[in-house]
PDB file of C-alpha atoms in Angstrom:
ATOM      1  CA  UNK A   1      -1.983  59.499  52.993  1.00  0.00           C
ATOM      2  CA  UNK A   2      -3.420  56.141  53.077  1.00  0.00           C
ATOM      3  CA  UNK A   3      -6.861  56.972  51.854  1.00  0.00           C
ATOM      4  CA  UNK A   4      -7.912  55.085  48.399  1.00  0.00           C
ATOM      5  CA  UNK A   5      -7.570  56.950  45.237  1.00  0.00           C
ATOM      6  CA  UNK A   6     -10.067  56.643  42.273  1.00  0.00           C
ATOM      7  CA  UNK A   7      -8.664  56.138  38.818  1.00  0.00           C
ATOM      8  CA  UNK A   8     -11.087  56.540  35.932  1.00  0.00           C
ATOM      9  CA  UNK A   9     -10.356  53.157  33.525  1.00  0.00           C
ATOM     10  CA  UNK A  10     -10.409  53.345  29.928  1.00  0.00           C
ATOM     11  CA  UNK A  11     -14.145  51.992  29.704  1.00  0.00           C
ATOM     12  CA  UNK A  12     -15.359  54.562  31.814  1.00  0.00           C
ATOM     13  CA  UNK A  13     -15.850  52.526  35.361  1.00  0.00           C
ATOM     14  CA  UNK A  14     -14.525  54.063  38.333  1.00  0.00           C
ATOM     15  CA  UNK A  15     -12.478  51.300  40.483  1.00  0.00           C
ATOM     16  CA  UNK A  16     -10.789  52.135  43.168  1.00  0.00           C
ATOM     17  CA  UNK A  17      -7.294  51.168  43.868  1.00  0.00           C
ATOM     18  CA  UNK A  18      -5.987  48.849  46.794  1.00  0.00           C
ATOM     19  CA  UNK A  19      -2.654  47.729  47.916  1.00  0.00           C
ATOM     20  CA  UNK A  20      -1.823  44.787  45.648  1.00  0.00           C
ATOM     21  CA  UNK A  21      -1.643  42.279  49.345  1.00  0.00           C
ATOM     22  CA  UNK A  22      -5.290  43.172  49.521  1.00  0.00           C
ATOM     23  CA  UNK A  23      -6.138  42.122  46.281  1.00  0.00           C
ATOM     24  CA  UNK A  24      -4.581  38.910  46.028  1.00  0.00           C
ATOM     25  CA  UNK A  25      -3.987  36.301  48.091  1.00  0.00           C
ATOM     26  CA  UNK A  26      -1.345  36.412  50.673  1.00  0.00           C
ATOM     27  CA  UNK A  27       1.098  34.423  49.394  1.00  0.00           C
ATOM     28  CA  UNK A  28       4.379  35.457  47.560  1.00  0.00           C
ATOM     29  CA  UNK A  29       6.782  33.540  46.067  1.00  0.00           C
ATOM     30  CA  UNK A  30      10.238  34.598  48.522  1.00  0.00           C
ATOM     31  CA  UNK A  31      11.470  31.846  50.128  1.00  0.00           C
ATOM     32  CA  UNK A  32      11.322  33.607  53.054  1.00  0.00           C
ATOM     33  CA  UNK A  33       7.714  34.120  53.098  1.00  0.00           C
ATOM     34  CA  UNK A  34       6.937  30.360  51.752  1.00  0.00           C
ATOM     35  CA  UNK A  35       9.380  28.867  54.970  1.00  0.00           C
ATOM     36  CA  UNK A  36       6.947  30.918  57.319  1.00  0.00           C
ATOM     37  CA  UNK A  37       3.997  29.670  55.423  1.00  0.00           C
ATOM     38  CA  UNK A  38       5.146  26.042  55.210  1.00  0.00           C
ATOM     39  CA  UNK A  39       6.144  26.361  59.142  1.00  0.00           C
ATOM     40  CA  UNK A  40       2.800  27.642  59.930  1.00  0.00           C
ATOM     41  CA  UNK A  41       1.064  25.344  58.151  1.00  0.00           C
ATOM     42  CA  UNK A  42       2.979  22.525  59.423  1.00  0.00           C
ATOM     43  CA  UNK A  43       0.936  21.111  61.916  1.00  0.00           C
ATOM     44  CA  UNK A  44      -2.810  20.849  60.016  1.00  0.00           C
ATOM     45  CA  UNK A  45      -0.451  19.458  57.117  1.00  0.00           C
ATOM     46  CA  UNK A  46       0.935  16.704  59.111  1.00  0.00           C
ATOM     47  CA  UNK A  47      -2.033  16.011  61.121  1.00  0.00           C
ATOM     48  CA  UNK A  48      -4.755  15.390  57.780  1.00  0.00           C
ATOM     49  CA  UNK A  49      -1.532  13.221  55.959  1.00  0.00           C
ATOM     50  CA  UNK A  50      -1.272  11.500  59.030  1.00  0.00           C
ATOM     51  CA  UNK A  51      -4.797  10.587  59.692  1.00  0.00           C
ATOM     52  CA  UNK A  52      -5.438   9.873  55.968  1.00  0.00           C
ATOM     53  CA  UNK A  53      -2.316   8.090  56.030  1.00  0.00           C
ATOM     54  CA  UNK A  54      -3.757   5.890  59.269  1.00  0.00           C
ATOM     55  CA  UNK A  55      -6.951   5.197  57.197  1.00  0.00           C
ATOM     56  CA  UNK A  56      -5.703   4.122  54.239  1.00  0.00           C
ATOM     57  CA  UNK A  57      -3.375   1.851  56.344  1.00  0.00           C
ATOM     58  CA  UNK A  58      -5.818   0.516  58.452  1.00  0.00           C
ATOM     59  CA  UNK A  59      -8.354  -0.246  55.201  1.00  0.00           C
ATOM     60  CA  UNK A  60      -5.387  -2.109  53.113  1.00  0.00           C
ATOM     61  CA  UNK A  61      -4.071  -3.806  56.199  1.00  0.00           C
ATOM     62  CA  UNK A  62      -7.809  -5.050  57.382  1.00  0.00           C
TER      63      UNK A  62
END
């Protein structure tokens, strides 16, 4: 079942358990998963080094 289960902690708070992908971030460290991320992340990546890139050209080169 997928429903969450509560588990009593030592200090006496209830917290209820989630998948660990829920709990942290989305990111793992298979290489698999960190080509996808790079790949999807590829374009904002290039486009902010390029245009800070372009900048920082264009203020040394003025």
């Amino acid at each position: 079942s997928q429903q969450q289960t509560v588990v009593w902690s030592s200090d006496g708070r209830t917290t209820t358990t989630t998948p660990t992908t829920m709990s942290r971030p989305r990111f793992s460290c298979k290489p698999q998963d960190i080509k996808n991320a790079i790949r999807n992340n590829l374009l904002p990546i290039l486009t902010i080094s390029g245009v800070t890139g372009g900048v920082l050209l264009g203020l040394i080169l003025r």
